[in-house]
Coordinates of C-alpha atoms in Angstrom, one line a residue:
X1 CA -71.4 -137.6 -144.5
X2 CA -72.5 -138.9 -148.1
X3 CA -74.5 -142.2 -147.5
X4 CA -75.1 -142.6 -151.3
X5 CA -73.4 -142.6 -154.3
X6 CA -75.1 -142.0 -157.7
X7 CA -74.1 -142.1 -160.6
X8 CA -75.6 -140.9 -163.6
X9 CA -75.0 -141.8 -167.0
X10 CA -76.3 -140.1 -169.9
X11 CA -77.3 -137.0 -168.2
X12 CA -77.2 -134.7 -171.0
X13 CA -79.5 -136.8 -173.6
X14 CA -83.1 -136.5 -173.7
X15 CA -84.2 -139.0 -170.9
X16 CA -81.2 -138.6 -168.6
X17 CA -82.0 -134.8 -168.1
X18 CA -85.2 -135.8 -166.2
X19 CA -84.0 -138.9 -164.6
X20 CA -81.3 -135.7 -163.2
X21 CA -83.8 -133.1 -162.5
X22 CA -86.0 -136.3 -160.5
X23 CA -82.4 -136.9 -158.7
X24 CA -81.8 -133.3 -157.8
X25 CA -85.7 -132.6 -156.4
X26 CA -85.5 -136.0 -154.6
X27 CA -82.2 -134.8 -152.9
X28 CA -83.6 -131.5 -152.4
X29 CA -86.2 -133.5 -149.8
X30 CA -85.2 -133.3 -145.8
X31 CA -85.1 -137.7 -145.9
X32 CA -82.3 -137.4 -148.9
X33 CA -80.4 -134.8 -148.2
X34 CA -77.4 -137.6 -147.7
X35 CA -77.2 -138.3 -151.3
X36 CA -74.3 -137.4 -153.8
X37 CA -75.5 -137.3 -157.3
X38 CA -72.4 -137.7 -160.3
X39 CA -73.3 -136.9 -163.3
X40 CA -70.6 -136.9 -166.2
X41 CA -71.3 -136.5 -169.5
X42 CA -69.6 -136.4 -173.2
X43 CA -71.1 -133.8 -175.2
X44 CA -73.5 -130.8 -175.1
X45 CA -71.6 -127.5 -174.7
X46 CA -73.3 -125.4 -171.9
X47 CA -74.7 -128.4 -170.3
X48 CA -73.2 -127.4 -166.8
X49 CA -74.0 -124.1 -166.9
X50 CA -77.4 -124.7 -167.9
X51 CA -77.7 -127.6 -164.8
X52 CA -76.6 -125.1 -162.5
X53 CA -79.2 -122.5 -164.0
X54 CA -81.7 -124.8 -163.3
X55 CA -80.7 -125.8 -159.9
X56 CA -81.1 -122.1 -159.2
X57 CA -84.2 -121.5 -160.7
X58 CA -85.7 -124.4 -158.3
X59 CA -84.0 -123.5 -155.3
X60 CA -81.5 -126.7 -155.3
X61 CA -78.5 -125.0 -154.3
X62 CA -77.4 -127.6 -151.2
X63 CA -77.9 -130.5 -153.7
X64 CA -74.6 -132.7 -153.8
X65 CA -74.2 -132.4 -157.5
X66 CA -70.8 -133.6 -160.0
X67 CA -71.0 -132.6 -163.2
X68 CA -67.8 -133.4 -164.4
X69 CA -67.0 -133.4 -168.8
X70 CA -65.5 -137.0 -169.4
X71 CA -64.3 -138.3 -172.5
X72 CA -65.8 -141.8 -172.8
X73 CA -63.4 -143.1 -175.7
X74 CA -60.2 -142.5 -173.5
X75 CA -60.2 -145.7 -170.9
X76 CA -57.6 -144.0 -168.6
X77 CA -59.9 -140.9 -168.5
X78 CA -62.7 -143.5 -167.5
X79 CA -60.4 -145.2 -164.8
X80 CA -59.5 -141.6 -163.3
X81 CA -62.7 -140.9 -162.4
X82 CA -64.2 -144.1 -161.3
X83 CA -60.9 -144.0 -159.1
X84 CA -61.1 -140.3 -157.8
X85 CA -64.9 -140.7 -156.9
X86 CA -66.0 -144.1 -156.7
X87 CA -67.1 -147.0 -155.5
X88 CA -70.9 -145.8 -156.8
X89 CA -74.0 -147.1 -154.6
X90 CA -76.2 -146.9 -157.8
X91 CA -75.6 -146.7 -161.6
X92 CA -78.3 -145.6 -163.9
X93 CA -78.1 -145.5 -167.4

């Protein structure tokens, strides 16, 4: 059972990719393994794939992790997924 909710904005720009990778080793820890990290994002071809990579790399493969490609200019895209996986716990930005 997911206890908590995050979601993560911005994931694929400069700052968000570490604010993710902090996410990812601090669910990777025995006291956090209850967390569910969502992590849409806009742009960046091969972001996914290169998250994933990454995950393997550092042994993160039991992390809760959605990385879901969202197009932020549509509202009823917005609505769908705020509707499919919310409420959200915590929002960072």
């Amino acid at each position: 059972m997911v206890s908590m909710k995050v979601l993560l904005t911005g994931s694929s720009g400069y700052l968000g990719q570490h604010v993710l990778h902090s996410l990812l080793k601090k669910a990777t820890s025995s006291s956090s393994k209850d967390m569910q990290i969502f992590a849409p994002y806009n742009s960046m071809e091969g972001f996914e794939d290169a998250v994933k990579s990454k995950m393997m790399e550092n042994e993160m493969n039991d992390v809760a992790l959605n990385i879901d490609k969202l197009n932020f200019s549509n509202q009823d895209d917005i609505i769908n997924y705020f509707e499919s996986h919310g409420p959200f716990d915590l929002c960072l930005h």
